Coordinates of C-alpha atoms and ligand atoms in Angstrom, one line a residue:
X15 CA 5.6 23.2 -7.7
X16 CA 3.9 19.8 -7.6
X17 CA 6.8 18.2 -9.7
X18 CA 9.6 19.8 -6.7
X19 CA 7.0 18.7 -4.0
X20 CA 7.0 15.1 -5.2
X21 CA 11.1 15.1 -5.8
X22 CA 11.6 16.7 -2.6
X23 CA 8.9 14.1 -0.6
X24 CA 10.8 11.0 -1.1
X25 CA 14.5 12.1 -2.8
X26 CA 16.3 9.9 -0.5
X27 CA 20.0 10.6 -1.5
X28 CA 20.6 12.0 1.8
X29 CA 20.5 8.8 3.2
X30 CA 22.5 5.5 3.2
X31 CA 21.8 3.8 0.9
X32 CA 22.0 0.7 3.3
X33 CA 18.6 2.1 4.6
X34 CA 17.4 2.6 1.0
X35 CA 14.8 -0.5 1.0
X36 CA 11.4 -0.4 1.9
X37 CA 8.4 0.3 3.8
X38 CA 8.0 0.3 7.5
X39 CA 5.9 1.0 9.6
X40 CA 5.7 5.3 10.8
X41 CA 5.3 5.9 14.3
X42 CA 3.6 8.6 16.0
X43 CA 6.7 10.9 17.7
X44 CA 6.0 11.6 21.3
X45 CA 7.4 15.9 21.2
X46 CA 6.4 16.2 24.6
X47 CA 7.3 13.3 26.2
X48 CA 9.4 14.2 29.1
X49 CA 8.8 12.2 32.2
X50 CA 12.1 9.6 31.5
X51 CA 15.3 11.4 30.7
X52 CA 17.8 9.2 28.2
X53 CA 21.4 9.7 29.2
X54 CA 23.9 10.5 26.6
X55 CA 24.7 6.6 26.9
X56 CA 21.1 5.8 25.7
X57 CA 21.6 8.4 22.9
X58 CA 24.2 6.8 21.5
X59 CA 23.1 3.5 21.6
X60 CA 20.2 5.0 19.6
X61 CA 22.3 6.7 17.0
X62 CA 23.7 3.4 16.9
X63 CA 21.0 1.4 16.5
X64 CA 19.6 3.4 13.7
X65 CA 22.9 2.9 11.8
X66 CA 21.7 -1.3 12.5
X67 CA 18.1 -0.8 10.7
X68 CA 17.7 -2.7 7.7
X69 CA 14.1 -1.5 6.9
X70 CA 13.4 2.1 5.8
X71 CA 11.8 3.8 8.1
X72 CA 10.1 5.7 5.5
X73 CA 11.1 9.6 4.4
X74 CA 9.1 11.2 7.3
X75 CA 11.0 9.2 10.1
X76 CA 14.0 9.9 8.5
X77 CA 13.3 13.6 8.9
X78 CA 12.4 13.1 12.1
X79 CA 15.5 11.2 13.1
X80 CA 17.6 13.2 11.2
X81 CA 15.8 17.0 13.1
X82 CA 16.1 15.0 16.4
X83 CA 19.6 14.2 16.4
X84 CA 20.9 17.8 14.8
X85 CA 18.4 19.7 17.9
X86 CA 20.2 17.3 20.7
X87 CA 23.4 17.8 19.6
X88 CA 23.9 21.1 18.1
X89 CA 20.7 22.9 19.6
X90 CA 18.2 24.4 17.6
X91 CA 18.4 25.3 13.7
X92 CA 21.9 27.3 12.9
X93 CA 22.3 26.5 9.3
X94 CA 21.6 29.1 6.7
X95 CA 18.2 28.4 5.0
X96 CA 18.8 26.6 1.7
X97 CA 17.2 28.2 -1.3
X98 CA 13.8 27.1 -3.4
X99 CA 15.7 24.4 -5.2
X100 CA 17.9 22.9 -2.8
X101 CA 15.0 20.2 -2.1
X102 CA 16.6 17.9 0.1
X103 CA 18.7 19.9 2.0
X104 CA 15.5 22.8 2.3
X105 CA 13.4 19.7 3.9
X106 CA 15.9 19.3 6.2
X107 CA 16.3 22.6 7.2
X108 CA 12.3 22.8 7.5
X109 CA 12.4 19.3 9.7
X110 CA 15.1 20.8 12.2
X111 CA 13.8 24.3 12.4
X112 CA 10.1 23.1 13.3
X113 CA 11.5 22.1 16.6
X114 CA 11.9 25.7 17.6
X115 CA 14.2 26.5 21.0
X116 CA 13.3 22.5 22.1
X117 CA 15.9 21.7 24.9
X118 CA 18.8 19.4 23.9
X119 CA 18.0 17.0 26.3
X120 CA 14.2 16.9 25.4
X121 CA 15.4 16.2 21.8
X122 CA 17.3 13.6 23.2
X123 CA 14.8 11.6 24.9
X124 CA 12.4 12.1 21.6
X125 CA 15.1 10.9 19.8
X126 CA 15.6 7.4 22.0
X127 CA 11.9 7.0 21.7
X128 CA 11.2 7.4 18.3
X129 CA 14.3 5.0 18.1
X130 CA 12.4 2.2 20.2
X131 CA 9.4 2.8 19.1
X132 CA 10.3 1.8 15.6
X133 CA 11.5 -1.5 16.8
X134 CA 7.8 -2.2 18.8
X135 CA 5.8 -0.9 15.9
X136 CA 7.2 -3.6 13.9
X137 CA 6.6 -5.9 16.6
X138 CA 2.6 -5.2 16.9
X139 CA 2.3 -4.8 13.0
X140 CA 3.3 -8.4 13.0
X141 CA 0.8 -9.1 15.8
X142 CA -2.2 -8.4 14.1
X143 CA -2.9 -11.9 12.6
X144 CA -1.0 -14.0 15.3
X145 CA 0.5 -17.5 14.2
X146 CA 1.8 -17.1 11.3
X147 CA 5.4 -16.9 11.0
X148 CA 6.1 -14.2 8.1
X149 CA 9.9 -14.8 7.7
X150 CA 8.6 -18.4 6.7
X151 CA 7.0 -17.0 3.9
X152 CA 10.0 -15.3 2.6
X153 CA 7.6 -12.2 1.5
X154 CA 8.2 -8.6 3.3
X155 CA 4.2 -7.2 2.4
X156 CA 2.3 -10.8 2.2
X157 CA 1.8 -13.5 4.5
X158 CA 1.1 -16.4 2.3
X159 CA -0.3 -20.1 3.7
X160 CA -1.2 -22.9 2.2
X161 CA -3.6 -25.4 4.5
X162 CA -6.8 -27.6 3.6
X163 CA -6.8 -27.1 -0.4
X164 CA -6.3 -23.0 -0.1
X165 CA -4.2 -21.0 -0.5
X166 CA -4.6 -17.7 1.0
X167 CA -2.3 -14.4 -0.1
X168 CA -2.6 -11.9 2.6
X169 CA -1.9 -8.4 2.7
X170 CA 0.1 -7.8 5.3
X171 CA 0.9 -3.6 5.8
X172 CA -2.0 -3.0 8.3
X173 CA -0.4 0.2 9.2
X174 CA -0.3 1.1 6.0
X175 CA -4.3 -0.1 5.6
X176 CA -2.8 -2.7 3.2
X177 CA -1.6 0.0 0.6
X178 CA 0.1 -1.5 -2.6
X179 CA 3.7 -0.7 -2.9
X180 CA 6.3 -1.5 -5.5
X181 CA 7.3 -4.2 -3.6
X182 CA 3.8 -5.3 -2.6
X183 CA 3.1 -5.5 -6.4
X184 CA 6.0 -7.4 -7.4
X185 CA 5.1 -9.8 -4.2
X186 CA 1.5 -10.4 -5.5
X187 CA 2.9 -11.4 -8.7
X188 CA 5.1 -14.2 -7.3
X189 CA 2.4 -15.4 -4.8
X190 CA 0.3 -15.8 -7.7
X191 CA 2.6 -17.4 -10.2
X192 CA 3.4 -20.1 -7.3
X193 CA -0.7 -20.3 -6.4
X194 CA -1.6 -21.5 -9.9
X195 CA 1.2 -24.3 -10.1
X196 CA 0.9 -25.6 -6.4
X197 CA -1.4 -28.2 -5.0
X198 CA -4.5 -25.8 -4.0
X199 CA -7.3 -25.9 -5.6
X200 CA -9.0 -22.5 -5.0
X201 CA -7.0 -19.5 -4.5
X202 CA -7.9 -16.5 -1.8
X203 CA -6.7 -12.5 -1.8
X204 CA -7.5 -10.9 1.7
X205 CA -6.0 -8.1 3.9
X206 CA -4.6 -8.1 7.6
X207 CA -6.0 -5.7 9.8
X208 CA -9.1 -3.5 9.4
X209 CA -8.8 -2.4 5.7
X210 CA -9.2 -4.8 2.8
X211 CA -7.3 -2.3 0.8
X212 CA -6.3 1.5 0.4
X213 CA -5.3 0.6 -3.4
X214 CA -1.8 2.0 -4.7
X215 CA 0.6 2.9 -2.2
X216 CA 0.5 7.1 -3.2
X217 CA 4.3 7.4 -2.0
X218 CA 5.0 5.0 -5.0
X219 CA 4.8 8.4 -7.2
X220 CA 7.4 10.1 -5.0
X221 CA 10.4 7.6 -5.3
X222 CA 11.5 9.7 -9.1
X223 CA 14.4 7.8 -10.9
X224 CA 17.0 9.7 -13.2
X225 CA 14.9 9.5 -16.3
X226 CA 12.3 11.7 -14.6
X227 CA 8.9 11.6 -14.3
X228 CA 8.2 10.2 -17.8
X229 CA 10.5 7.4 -16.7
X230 CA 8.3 6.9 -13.8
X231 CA 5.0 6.3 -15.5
X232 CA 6.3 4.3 -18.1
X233 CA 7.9 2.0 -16.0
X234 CA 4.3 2.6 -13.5
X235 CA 2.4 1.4 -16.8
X236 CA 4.6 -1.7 -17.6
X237 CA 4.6 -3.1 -14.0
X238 CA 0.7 -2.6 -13.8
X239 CA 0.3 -4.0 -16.8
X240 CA 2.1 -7.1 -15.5
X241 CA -0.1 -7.3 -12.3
X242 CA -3.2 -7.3 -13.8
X243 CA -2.4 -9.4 -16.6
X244 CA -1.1 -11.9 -14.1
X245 CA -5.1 -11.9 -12.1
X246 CA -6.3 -12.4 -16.3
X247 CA -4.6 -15.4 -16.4
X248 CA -5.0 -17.0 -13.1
X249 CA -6.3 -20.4 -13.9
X250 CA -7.4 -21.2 -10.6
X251 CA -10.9 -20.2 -8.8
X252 CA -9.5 -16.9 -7.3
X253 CA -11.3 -15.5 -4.2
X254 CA -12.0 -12.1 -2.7
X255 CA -12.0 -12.0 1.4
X256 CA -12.8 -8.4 1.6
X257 CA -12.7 -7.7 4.9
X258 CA -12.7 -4.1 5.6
X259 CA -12.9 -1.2 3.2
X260 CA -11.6 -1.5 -0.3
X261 CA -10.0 1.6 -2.5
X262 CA -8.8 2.0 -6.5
X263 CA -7.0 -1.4 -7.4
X264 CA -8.1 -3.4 -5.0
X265 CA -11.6 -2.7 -6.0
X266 CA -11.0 -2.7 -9.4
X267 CA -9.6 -6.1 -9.8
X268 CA -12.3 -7.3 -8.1
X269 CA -14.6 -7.6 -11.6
X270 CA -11.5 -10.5 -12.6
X271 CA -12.0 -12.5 -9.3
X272 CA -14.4 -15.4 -9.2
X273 CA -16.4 -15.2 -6.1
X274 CA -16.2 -12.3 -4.0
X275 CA -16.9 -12.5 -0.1
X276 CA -17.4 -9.1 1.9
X277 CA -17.6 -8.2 5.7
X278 CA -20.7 -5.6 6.2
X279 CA -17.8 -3.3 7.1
X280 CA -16.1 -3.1 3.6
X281 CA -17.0 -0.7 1.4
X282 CA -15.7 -0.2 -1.9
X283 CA -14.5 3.0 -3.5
X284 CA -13.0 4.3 -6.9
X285 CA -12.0 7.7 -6.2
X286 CA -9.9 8.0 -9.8
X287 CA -11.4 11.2 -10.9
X288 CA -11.0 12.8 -7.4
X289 CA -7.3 11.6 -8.0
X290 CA -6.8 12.8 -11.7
X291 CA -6.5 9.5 -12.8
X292 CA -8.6 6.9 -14.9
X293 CA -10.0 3.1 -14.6
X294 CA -7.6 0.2 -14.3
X295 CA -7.8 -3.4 -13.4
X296 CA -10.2 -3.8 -16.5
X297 CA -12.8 -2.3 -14.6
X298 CA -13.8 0.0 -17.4
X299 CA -14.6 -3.3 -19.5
X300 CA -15.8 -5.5 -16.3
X301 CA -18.1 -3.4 -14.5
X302 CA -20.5 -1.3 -17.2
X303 CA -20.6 -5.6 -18.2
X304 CA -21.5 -6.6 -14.5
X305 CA -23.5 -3.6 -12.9
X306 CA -24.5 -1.7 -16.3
X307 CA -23.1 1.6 -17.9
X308 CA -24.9 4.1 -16.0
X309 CA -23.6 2.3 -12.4
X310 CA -20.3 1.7 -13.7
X311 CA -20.1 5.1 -14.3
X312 CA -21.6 6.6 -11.0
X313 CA -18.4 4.3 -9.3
X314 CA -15.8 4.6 -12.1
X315 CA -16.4 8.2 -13.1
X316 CA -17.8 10.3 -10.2
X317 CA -16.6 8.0 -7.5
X318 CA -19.3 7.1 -5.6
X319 CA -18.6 4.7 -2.4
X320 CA -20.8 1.9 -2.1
X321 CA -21.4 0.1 0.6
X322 CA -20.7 -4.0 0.7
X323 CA -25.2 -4.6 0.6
X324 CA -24.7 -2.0 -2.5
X325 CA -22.1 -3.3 -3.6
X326 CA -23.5 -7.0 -3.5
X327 CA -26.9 -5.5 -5.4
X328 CA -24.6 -4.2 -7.8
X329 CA -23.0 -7.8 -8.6
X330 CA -19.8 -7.0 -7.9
X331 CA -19.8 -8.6 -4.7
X332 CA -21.3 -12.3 -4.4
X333 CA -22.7 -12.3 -0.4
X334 CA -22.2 -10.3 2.0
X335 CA -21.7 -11.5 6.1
X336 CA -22.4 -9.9 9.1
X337 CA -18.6 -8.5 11.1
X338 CA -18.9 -10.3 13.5
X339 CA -19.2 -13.8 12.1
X340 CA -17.4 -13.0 8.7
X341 CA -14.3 -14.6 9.2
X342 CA -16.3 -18.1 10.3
X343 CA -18.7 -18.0 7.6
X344 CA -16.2 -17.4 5.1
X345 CA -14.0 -19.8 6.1
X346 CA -16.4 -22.8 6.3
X347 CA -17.6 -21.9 3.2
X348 CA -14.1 -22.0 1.2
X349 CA -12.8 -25.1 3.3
X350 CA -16.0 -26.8 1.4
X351 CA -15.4 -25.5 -2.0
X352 CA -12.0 -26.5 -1.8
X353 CA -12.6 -30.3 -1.0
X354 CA -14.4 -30.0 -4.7
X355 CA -12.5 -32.0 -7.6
X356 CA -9.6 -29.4 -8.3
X357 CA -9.5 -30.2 -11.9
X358 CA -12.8 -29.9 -13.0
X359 CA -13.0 -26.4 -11.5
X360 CA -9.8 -25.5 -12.8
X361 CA -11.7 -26.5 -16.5
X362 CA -14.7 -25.1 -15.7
X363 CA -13.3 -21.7 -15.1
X364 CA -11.3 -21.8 -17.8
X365 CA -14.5 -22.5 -20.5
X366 CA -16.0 -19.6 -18.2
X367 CA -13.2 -17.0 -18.5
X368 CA -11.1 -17.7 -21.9
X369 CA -13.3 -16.5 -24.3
X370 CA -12.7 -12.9 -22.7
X371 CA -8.9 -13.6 -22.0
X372 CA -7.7 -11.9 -25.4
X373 CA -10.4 -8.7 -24.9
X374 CA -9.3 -8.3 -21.4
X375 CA -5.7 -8.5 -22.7
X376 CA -6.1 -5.6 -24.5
X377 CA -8.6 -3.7 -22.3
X378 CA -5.5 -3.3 -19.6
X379 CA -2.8 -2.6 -22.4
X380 CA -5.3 0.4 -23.3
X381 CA -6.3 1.4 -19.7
X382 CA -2.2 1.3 -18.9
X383 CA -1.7 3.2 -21.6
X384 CA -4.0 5.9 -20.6
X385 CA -3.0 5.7 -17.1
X386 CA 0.5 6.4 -17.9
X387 CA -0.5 9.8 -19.6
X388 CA -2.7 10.4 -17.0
X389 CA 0.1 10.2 -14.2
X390 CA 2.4 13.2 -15.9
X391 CA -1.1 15.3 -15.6
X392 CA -1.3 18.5 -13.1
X393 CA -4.6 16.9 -12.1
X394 CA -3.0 13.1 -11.0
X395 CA 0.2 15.5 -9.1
X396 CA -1.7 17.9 -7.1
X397 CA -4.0 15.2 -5.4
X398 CA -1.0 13.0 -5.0
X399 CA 0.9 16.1 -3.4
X400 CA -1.9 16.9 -1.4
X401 CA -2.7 13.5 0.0
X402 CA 1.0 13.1 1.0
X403 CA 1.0 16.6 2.7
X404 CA -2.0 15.5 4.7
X405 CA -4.0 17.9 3.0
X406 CA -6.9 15.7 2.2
X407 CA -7.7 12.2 2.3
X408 CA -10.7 10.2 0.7
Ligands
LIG672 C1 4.0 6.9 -11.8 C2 3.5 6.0 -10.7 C3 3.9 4.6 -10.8 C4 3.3 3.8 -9.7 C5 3.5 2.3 -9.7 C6 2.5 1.6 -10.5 C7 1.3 1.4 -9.7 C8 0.0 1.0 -10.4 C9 -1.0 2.0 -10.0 C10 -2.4 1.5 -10.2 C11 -3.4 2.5 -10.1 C12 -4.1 2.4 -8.8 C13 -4.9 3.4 -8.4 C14 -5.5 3.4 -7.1 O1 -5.5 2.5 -6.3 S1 -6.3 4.8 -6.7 C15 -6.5 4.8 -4.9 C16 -5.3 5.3 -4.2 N1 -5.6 5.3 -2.8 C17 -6.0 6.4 -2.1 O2 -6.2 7.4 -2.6 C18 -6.2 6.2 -0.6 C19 -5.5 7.2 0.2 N2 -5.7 7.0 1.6 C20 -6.7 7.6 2.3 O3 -7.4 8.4 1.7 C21 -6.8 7.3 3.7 O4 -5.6 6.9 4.2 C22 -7.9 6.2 4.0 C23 -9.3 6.7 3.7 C24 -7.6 5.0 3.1 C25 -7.8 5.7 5.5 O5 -7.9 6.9 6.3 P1 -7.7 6.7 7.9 O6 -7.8 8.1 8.5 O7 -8.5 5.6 8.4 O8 -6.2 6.3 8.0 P2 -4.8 7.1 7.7 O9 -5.0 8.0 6.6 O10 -4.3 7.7 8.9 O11 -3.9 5.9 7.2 C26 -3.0 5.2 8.0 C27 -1.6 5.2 7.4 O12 -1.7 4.5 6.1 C28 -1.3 5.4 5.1 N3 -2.0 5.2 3.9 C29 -3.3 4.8 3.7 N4 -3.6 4.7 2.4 C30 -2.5 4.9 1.8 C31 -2.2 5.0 0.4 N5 -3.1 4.6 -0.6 N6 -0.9 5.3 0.0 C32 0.0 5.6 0.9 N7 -0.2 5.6 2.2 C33 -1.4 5.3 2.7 C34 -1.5 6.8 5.6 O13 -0.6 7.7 5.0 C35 -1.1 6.6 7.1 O14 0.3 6.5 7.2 P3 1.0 7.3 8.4 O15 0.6 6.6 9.6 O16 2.4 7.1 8.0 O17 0.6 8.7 8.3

């Protein structure tokens, strides 16, 4: 049932492929918005629109849209319900019949709002860090500068609380490759908006190519393999701005940075067992090494939260900064570092690091390895499935 969940949650052949890309932001739908009534004029130039969107709007919009459009112009639900294994077309069905007996011209209106409201969710996504231009960067999930000796890689899906997604991944990679051959000296990971990081994007298990599930994980375990291998080999000083709460990857990784900076509001959590999954990032080498077995194991294993002052006792985290001056403090701080000879603390990290390079190597090949097992387990689907069906959250 967990494996029809997940093939039903994001099977997107239903849609044009056109619309086939990537994340956007979801908006809340307004059901019982009624005070402005959109004329069929306005409708259309919805429908329209939509047809114009070159972001996904995600699987849950699309349902949305899709429920809208069918309830405004043929009324409510008159199709036959589609059996068990007809996933996409049942989710459909289950997206059009929830509106009930909703009048036409209700559905209407929903259906021009939901419409413009995915054009100004983009807009304040965007607004979040003002000033910096993120076509200019050419990435879709980073904003990346470069000023005064840094540069600085920012997550950039605050609606999403900065969850990793394929593309985010692939993004972090690039940003990386370029960091270590460009002028910088020190290099800096932070997040826009209130989270540091949720860790993996969870709909990343959902998207299932031809191959199947097993296709899925392996192809899960090469490109993680990839990303962490690529924070192993960073040559550069690599920073941690953790301004807000950090979750799985984003926490893990953390034990390969080299100075770590947190806001008193981040808090940093490992909820793999909770998720049926296992330790990545190295963690399960780094951390028993940096905070001992036993407290490696109360994060790794049983998923305890800790707080930033915990986390900063633990040696996971170097200082920690009151909110309210975090940004300041931090910024002053790695403005100074980075007028620091570039080379010699290119070479310094690197007698530091190396001798662990080759052990870490093969710490993530192992932790991949078990991951990808771990992904075709009951245990990893069913929390998956129930985080996407809003059944439970951390
Ligand atoms: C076979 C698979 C191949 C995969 C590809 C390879 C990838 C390598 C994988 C590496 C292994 C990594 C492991 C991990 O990182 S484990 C940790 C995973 N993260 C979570 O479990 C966090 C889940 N999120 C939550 O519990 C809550 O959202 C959170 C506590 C973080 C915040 O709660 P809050 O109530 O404040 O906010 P919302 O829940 O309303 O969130 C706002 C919107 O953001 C979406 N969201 C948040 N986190 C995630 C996430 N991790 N994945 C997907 N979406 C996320 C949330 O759904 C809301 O979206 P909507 O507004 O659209 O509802």
């Amino acid at each position: 049932v967990a494996m029809a969940y997940l093939a039903w949650r994001l099977a997107q052949r239903w849609w044009p492929s056109s619309l086939q890309v990537i994340s956007f932001p979801v908006v809340q739908l307004h059901l019982n918005r009624t005070a402005m009534r959109a004329s069929q004029k306005d409708f259309e130039n919805a429908v329209n629109q939509v047809k114009l969107l070159k972001k996904d709007p995600g699987n849950e919009v699309k349902l949305k849209l899709y429920a809208l459009y069918k309830q405004a112009t043929e009324g409510p639900c008159n199709m036959p319900k589609p059996g068990v294994f007809d996933l996409i077309n049942k989710a459909k069905w289950d997206a059009w019949n929830a509106l009930g007996s909703l009048p036409k011209e209700t559905a209407r209106q929903n259906y021009v709002d939901l419409v413009s409201s995915l054009s100004s969710s983009l807009e304040s996504s965007s607004q979040v860090e003002p000033g910096t231009d993120r076509k200019s960067t050419g990435y879709e999930t980073l904003m990346v500068t470069s000023e005064d000796g840094i540069t600085k890689i920012m997550l950039n899906r605050p609606t999403k609380k900065n969850a990793l997604n394929v593309e985010m991944y692939h993004e972090i990679m690039h940003a990386l490759k370029a960091a270590s051959k460009d002028d910088s000296a020190i290099t800096v990971l932070t997040g826009n908006g209130d989270y540091y990081s949720s860790g993996n994007d969870l709909t990343n298990f959902t998207d299932i190519p031809p191959g199947g599930v097993e296709e899925k994980a392996k192809n899960g375990a090469i490109l993680l393999r990839e990303f962490v291998g690529c924070f192993i080999d960073f040559p550069k000083p690599l920073i941690a701005v953790v301004n807000g709460p950090a979750v799985g990857i984003s926490v893990t990784l953390l034990g390969l940075f080299d100075a770590v900076y947190a806001s008193d509001r981040a808090t940093f959590h490992t909820p793999f067992s909770h998720l049926g999954q296992s330790p990545e990032g190295c963690s399960s080498y780094t951390f028993p090494k940096i905070m001992s077995p036993v407290k490696a194991i109360e994060m790794l294993v049983f998923g305890k939260k800790l707080t930033a002052g915990e986390a900063c006792a633990q040696g996971l985290v170097t200082e920690v900064f009151p909110d309210s001056t975090f940004q300041k403090e931090v910024w002053t701080r790695l403005k100074a570092f980075a007028k620091l000879p570039a080379n010699a603390m290119r070479i310094s990290k690197e007698i530091i690091r190396n001798r662990e390079k080759e052990k870490l190597h093969a710490v993530n090949a192992e932790e991949c390895s078990v991951l990808q097992g771990r992904w075709l387990s009951d245990e990893c689907m069913n929390a998956v499935m129930n985080f996407l069906s809003r059944k439970s959250k951390l």
